[in-house]
Amino acid sequence: MSKTIIAANRLPVKIVNDTGEFKLHTSEGGLATGLGSIYKSKDNVWIGWPGLEVEGEEQQQKITEELREQNLLPVFLDKDEITRFYEGFSNEVLWPVFHYYASTYAHYEQQNWECYKEVNQKFCDQILKIAQPGDMVWVHDYQLLLLPKMIRDAQRDISIGFFLHIPFPSHEMFRLIPWRKQLLEGMLGADLIGFHTFDDVRHFLSSVTRVLALQTSANVITNNRRVVVAESFPMGIDDKKYASLATDAAVKKEVAAICKTFNRQKLILSIDRLDYSKGILQRLRAFEQLLISHPELLTHITFYMIVVPSRDQVAQYKELRDQIDKKVGNINARYRTLEWSPIQYFYRSFPIETLSALYSAADVCLVTPMRDGMNLVSKEYVASRVNNDGVLILSEMAGASKELIDAIIVNPNNEYEVSEAMFVALNMPLAEQKRRMTLMRNNVGKFNIGHWVKIFKERLDEVKQMQRSLLTRHVQNGTRQSIINRYRKTEKRLVFLDYDGTLVDFAPSAEEAKPDKDLFDLLEALSADEKNDVVIISGRKHENLEKWFGHLPINLVAEHGAWLKHVGKHWHKLGGMSSTWKTEISPILETFVDRTPGTFIEEKTFSLAWHYRQSQSGLGEMRANELMNTLKYLVADKGLQLLPGNKVVEVKNMEINKGKAALTFSENEDYDLIIAFGDDYTDEDIFKSLPDNAVTIKVGSNISAAKFYLHNPAEVRGLLHSFVV
Ligand SMILES: O=P(O)(O)OC[C@H]1O[C@H](O[C@H]2O[C@H](CO)[C@@H](O)[C@H](O)[C@H]2O)[C@H](O)[C@@H](O)[C@@H]1O
Ligand SMILES: O=c1ccn([C@@H]2O[C@H](COP(=O)(O)OP(=O)(O)O)[C@@H](O)[C@H]2O)c(=O)[nH]1
Ligand SMILES: [Mg+2]
């Protein structure tokens, strides 16, 4: 029976030291609720730090036993680990860099990095004690970025999912970290890597291609021959819990008390952990601006601000707390009256019932982080508004702003804009409030925490299936031997060989990717066997193929089928092809060359190819898409087609493709074995044109119509060599 292991820095319970005695408190956190249905059932386990230092083996043993009953397994951290792993590296490198505060708050210390590795290893050791083949491990968040690879290296058949709860920054930020490579490699140990937003996915993919120079195709990364998928899964909340709390009798009583205290004043609410990423000071300034711009609001509104203590051992957090205290004091001192204070400020946490009462009582919820992975408070406010009224002001830097598009979206750096948003919110007509809130409630209801867990797990299963199918289709051991046996038993064979990416690796320029002695020997041996008809079928120019292979008894197909040369005969080109269109298409391609350094046009008899292998990473792909969009309609009118290849976009006549060319060989004779190798999009036409019993082999890991896979040209040559020994 397979099980699920959840690994997160913290356990879903808090241990508190009650004058020497340790007590367990259940956590109300969103993650704990969402994953509750998983870790509490069967043999499943949640592994994490219990949240405080527990000294002495006896005491640790006692706590471990108590936690075991709740399917929890603790990883104990000592003082030094708390300082270096948790505070020093997680919260003084990863947190600031990932929230775009690298230059202000990041401290890169080698010793802290060493400790980060050690603690990730500690988590790994605990997991390996209990993980069995077939199990799933779901790793959470930035404290455990190295863990997926550590588990992977143990080489057990385990599905590994990873989810990052904070933003993934732009490559320009991420690359500042001295240990950036190891961090990415750590994450890539997972099979599925989840983020809150599509922007996070984009940033991650861009770091993967730039820092590690790995190949990606859309959101699929090929890492050490294993495919890894990166995708966005916006995390939701337990919306029903907040809706039902809002109608709970005790909560309603609290709401009534709050309303009575504040009389007929309008209430603006904000709730955050103490953190510089939350924009608390900027928000206070925006609130002050509101009082300056709209003095008529004095005594008619209250800003109810809850700040929950957090990371108070980290110096920057202590400093921030002092600054907030001071700013609140200043504003209150300046504007208060005998009966009224503009800000009610609380530096502590509250039970969920009180939070719910505040969500219900607040006319406006003000969520203005400078950066936030998601921000659950905004969703909790929406879920609590069972009457569909109330206004949410939401920072565009919060992940939630990608979903809650009917909030008043603000740039938190623009304090004037935020203050005006408050004014608009306080005066918003009820009908408009309801229109917006209904739409947001639909979203929060559909994409709730249960949905999040479900789709992440489903997607991880799909990725595993995809990997298995690639693995079982990879030509090795049994498959390899049966292909070789079939080859040996057959008398009349047709062998199609694509050239670039199949027989030779890609090189910066077409001239450099030339055949070597090993390849010539191989082709000579293959074509010397009279049972074989060998065809090199390429997108290259015929002059090029002639120069390299003209002397061999091999059939040659150039320009994807526009030119053919049968053994012992001359080259001939397909009839009825026009190339007059080139005069119109060429200037368009030229503009792309002018705008994109490192790109060039290759002219062939019946086609034009725009190459971008040597352009800046990412820019070439972007321009290629742009080029295809530009030419889309034009080529259709002219009977042309667009062929996206490996770092190349080619424009050619519609009638030409490698599949048609392949048919002219395969149809003519009665072959008892047809075998074809190809790596590119253009080779798919060959695979599709061949009869069912043909052996078709794709080089690489992209989706293909071929039956089998090989990783690279070296493996292709290896198989061909074993045919001719
Ligand atoms: O059909 P193929 O034999 O695979 O040829 C496809 C194209 O190959 C050449 O371009 C590619 O290989 C170059 C050398 O490694 C590389 O620099 C370029 O980026 C690749 O796209 C050739 O220049 C094209 O004409 C062929 O269509
Ligand atoms: O006194 C409090 C105030 C807030 N919260 C919860 O803390 C979470 C904060 O999550 P969010 O995503 O908004 O910010 P984060 O702290 O994860 O950066 C929310 O679920 C709040 O309900 C809490 O448990 N007690
Ligand atoms: Mg190729």
mmCIF file of C-alpha atoms in Angstrom, residues 530-694:
data_model
loop_
_atom_site.group_PDB
_atom_site.id
_atom_site.type_symbol
_atom_site.label_atom_id
_atom_site.label_comp_id
_atom_site.label_asym_id
_atom_site.label_seq_id
_atom_site.Cartn_x
_atom_site.Cartn_y
_atom_site.Cartn_z
ATOM 1 C CA GLU A 530 23.387 -5.250 -49.821
ATOM 2 C CA LYS A 531 20.353 -6.092 -47.757
ATOM 3 C CA ASN A 532 20.202 -2.404 -46.819
ATOM 4 C CA ASP A 533 18.844 0.648 -48.614
ATOM 5 C CA VAL A 534 20.085 3.638 -46.650
ATOM 6 C CA VAL A 535 18.506 7.099 -47.012
ATOM 7 C CA ILE A 536 19.849 10.261 -45.417
ATOM 8 C CA ILE A 537 16.819 12.504 -45.241
ATOM 9 C CA SER A 538 17.643 16.032 -44.226
ATOM 10 C CA GLY A 539 16.566 19.644 -44.278
ATOM 11 C CA ARG A 540 19.997 20.638 -45.513
ATOM 12 C CA LYS A 541 20.891 21.877 -48.981
ATOM 13 C CA HIS A 542 21.636 19.271 -51.630
ATOM 14 C CA GLU A 543 25.106 20.758 -52.297
ATOM 15 C CA ASN A 544 25.884 20.190 -48.672
ATOM 16 C CA LEU A 545 24.791 16.543 -48.614
ATOM 17 C CA GLU A 546 26.536 15.906 -51.932
ATOM 18 C CA LYS A 547 29.827 17.273 -50.592
ATOM 19 C CA TRP A 548 29.750 15.008 -47.549
ATOM 20 C CA PHE A 549 27.974 11.865 -48.699
ATOM 21 C CA GLY A 550 27.993 11.987 -52.528
ATOM 22 C CA HIS A 551 30.687 9.332 -52.725
ATOM 23 C CA LEU A 552 28.766 6.736 -50.703
ATOM 24 C CA PRO A 553 26.151 4.258 -52.018
ATOM 25 C CA ILE A 554 23.459 6.075 -50.082
ATOM 26 C CA ASN A 555 20.204 7.687 -51.186
ATOM 27 C CA LEU A 556 20.044 11.362 -50.335
ATOM 28 C CA VAL A 557 17.041 13.591 -49.674
ATOM 29 C CA ALA A 558 17.752 17.295 -49.227
ATOM 30 C CA GLU A 559 15.647 20.320 -48.321
ATOM 31 C CA HIS A 560 13.022 18.137 -46.638
ATOM 32 C CA GLY A 561 12.262 16.372 -49.926
ATOM 33 C CA ALA A 562 12.693 19.112 -52.529
ATOM 34 C CA TRP A 563 15.812 17.368 -53.852
ATOM 35 C CA LEU A 564 16.424 13.637 -54.272
ATOM 36 C CA LYS A 565 19.351 11.510 -55.318
ATOM 37 C CA HIS A 566 19.015 7.746 -55.701
ATOM 38 C CA VAL A 567 22.115 5.586 -55.450
ATOM 39 C CA GLY A 568 24.022 5.736 -58.698
ATOM 40 C CA LYS A 569 21.818 8.443 -60.181
ATOM 41 C CA HIS A 570 21.925 12.240 -60.375
ATOM 42 C CA TRP A 571 20.243 14.756 -58.171
ATOM 43 C CA HIS A 572 16.809 15.872 -59.309
ATOM 44 C CA LYS A 573 14.429 18.387 -57.867
ATOM 45 C CA LEU A 574 10.686 18.173 -57.473
ATOM 46 C CA GLY A 575 8.847 19.665 -60.436
ATOM 47 C CA GLY A 576 6.285 22.438 -60.331
ATOM 48 C CA MET A 577 7.775 24.237 -57.326
ATOM 49 C CA SER A 578 7.952 27.987 -57.388
ATOM 50 C CA SER A 579 10.380 30.145 -55.514
ATOM 51 C CA THR A 580 9.146 33.539 -56.682
ATOM 52 C CA TRP A 581 7.563 34.087 -53.247
ATOM 53 C CA LYS A 582 11.048 34.545 -51.804
ATOM 54 C CA THR A 583 11.210 38.171 -52.986
ATOM 55 C CA GLU A 584 8.238 38.982 -50.768
ATOM 56 C CA ILE A 585 9.123 36.871 -47.708
ATOM 57 C CA SER A 586 12.826 37.638 -47.669
ATOM 58 C CA PRO A 587 12.505 41.331 -46.648
ATOM 59 C CA ILE A 588 10.302 40.298 -43.719
ATOM 60 C CA LEU A 589 12.903 37.809 -42.516
ATOM 61 C CA GLU A 590 15.568 40.507 -42.965
ATOM 62 C CA THR A 591 13.761 42.758 -40.515
ATOM 63 C CA PHE A 592 13.939 39.960 -37.936
ATOM 64 C CA VAL A 593 17.665 39.576 -38.598
ATOM 65 C CA ASP A 594 18.116 43.341 -38.177
ATOM 66 C CA ARG A 595 16.232 43.335 -34.884
ATOM 67 C CA THR A 596 17.755 40.161 -33.428
ATOM 68 C CA PRO A 597 21.540 39.961 -33.074
ATOM 69 C CA GLY A 598 23.010 36.501 -33.738
ATOM 70 C CA THR A 599 20.355 35.419 -36.243
ATOM 71 C CA PHE A 600 20.711 34.861 -39.987
ATOM 72 C CA ILE A 601 18.876 33.656 -43.073
ATOM 73 C CA GLU A 602 19.845 30.484 -44.894
ATOM 74 C CA GLU A 603 18.619 30.392 -48.479
ATOM 75 C CA LYS A 604 17.823 27.038 -50.052
ATOM 76 C CA THR A 605 16.365 26.340 -53.512
ATOM 77 C CA PHE A 606 12.759 26.201 -52.369
ATOM 78 C CA SER A 607 12.903 27.559 -48.887
ATOM 79 C CA LEU A 608 14.185 30.258 -46.574
ATOM 80 C CA ALA A 609 15.299 29.414 -43.036
ATOM 81 C CA TRP A 610 15.699 31.960 -40.251
ATOM 82 C CA HIS A 611 18.205 30.584 -37.684
ATOM 83 C CA TYR A 612 18.404 31.850 -34.113
ATOM 84 C CA ARG A 613 20.676 29.377 -32.240
ATOM 85 C CA GLN A 614 23.226 32.091 -31.494
ATOM 86 C CA SER A 615 20.818 34.751 -30.309
ATOM 87 C CA GLN A 616 20.246 35.744 -26.671
ATOM 88 C CA SER A 617 18.485 33.009 -24.740
ATOM 89 C CA GLY A 618 14.751 33.611 -24.714
ATOM 90 C CA LEU A 619 14.845 36.436 -27.244
ATOM 91 C CA GLY A 620 15.176 34.028 -30.191
ATOM 92 C CA GLU A 621 12.147 32.015 -29.063
ATOM 93 C CA MET A 622 10.136 35.183 -28.615
ATOM 94 C CA ARG A 623 11.036 36.489 -32.056
ATOM 95 C CA ALA A 624 10.356 33.066 -33.595
ATOM 96 C CA ASN A 625 6.800 33.219 -32.243
ATOM 97 C CA GLU A 626 6.469 36.772 -33.477
ATOM 98 C CA LEU A 627 7.773 35.777 -36.912
ATOM 99 C CA MET A 628 5.324 32.915 -37.179
ATOM 100 C CA ASN A 629 2.463 35.200 -36.213
ATOM 101 C CA THR A 630 3.599 37.754 -38.773
ATOM 102 C CA LEU A 631 3.785 35.210 -41.570
ATOM 103 C CA LYS A 632 0.781 33.065 -40.642
ATOM 104 C CA TYR A 633 -1.737 34.514 -43.111
ATOM 105 C CA LEU A 634 0.733 35.491 -45.778
ATOM 106 C CA VAL A 635 2.052 31.941 -46.198
ATOM 107 C CA ALA A 636 -1.426 30.412 -46.329
ATOM 108 C CA ASP A 637 -2.294 32.604 -49.327
ATOM 109 C CA LYS A 638 0.822 31.604 -51.176
ATOM 110 C CA GLY A 639 0.694 27.842 -50.703
ATOM 111 C CA LEU A 640 3.612 27.960 -48.310
ATOM 112 C CA GLN A 641 4.084 26.433 -44.864
ATOM 113 C CA LEU A 642 5.990 27.373 -41.713
ATOM 114 C CA LEU A 643 8.198 24.739 -40.174
ATOM 115 C CA PRO A 644 9.482 25.423 -36.648
ATOM 116 C CA GLY A 645 12.654 23.340 -36.171
ATOM 117 C CA ASN A 646 15.437 23.252 -33.624
ATOM 118 C CA LYS A 647 16.317 26.964 -33.242
ATOM 119 C CA VAL A 648 15.081 27.652 -36.756
ATOM 120 C CA VAL A 649 11.891 28.700 -38.519
ATOM 121 C CA GLU A 650 11.675 27.641 -42.123
ATOM 122 C CA VAL A 651 9.315 28.868 -44.866
ATOM 123 C CA LYS A 652 8.778 26.440 -47.728
ATOM 124 C CA ASN A 653 6.315 25.124 -50.282
ATOM 125 C CA MET A 654 3.327 23.339 -48.820
ATOM 126 C CA GLU A 655 3.875 20.235 -50.964
ATOM 127 C CA ILE A 656 7.305 19.529 -49.610
ATOM 128 C CA ASN A 657 7.739 17.388 -46.532
ATOM 129 C CA LYS A 658 9.933 14.562 -45.393
ATOM 130 C CA GLY A 659 6.931 12.220 -45.098
ATOM 131 C CA LYS A 660 6.133 12.451 -48.809
ATOM 132 C CA ALA A 661 9.785 11.961 -49.664
ATOM 133 C CA ALA A 662 9.989 8.921 -47.398
ATOM 134 C CA LEU A 663 6.933 7.390 -49.109
ATOM 135 C CA THR A 664 8.629 7.448 -52.496
ATOM 136 C CA PHE A 665 11.117 4.955 -51.059
ATOM 137 C CA SER A 666 8.941 2.889 -48.751
ATOM 138 C CA GLU A 667 6.141 2.333 -51.274
ATOM 139 C CA ASN A 668 8.269 1.109 -54.113
ATOM 140 C CA GLU A 669 9.807 -2.045 -52.786
ATOM 141 C CA ASP A 670 8.790 -4.860 -50.561
ATOM 142 C CA TYR A 671 10.833 -4.219 -47.464
ATOM 143 C CA ASP A 672 10.633 -6.580 -44.511
ATOM 144 C CA LEU A 673 12.111 -4.000 -42.142
ATOM 145 C CA ILE A 674 11.785 -0.225 -42.279
ATOM 146 C CA ILE A 675 13.559 1.716 -39.576
ATOM 147 C CA ALA A 676 13.645 5.511 -39.207
ATOM 148 C CA PHE A 677 15.546 7.865 -36.892
ATOM 149 C CA GLY A 678 14.764 11.563 -36.436
ATOM 150 C CA ASP A 679 14.875 14.294 -33.818
ATOM 151 C CA ASP A 680 12.891 17.212 -35.114
ATOM 152 C CA TYR A 681 9.358 18.356 -35.740
ATOM 153 C CA THR A 682 9.982 17.830 -39.494
ATOM 154 C CA ASP A 683 10.854 14.163 -38.909
ATOM 155 C CA GLU A 684 7.421 13.483 -37.463
ATOM 156 C CA ASP A 685 6.137 13.405 -41.062
ATOM 157 C CA ILE A 686 8.447 10.455 -41.768
ATOM 158 C CA PHE A 687 7.207 8.561 -38.708
ATOM 159 C CA LYS A 688 3.596 9.160 -39.645
ATOM 160 C CA SER A 689 4.020 8.134 -43.288
ATOM 161 C CA LEU A 690 5.502 4.714 -42.563
ATOM 162 C CA PRO A 691 3.535 1.462 -42.171
ATOM 163 C CA ASP A 692 2.586 0.260 -38.683
ATOM 164 C CA ASN A 693 5.271 -2.373 -38.506
ATOM 165 C CA ALA A 694 8.079 0.141 -39.133
#
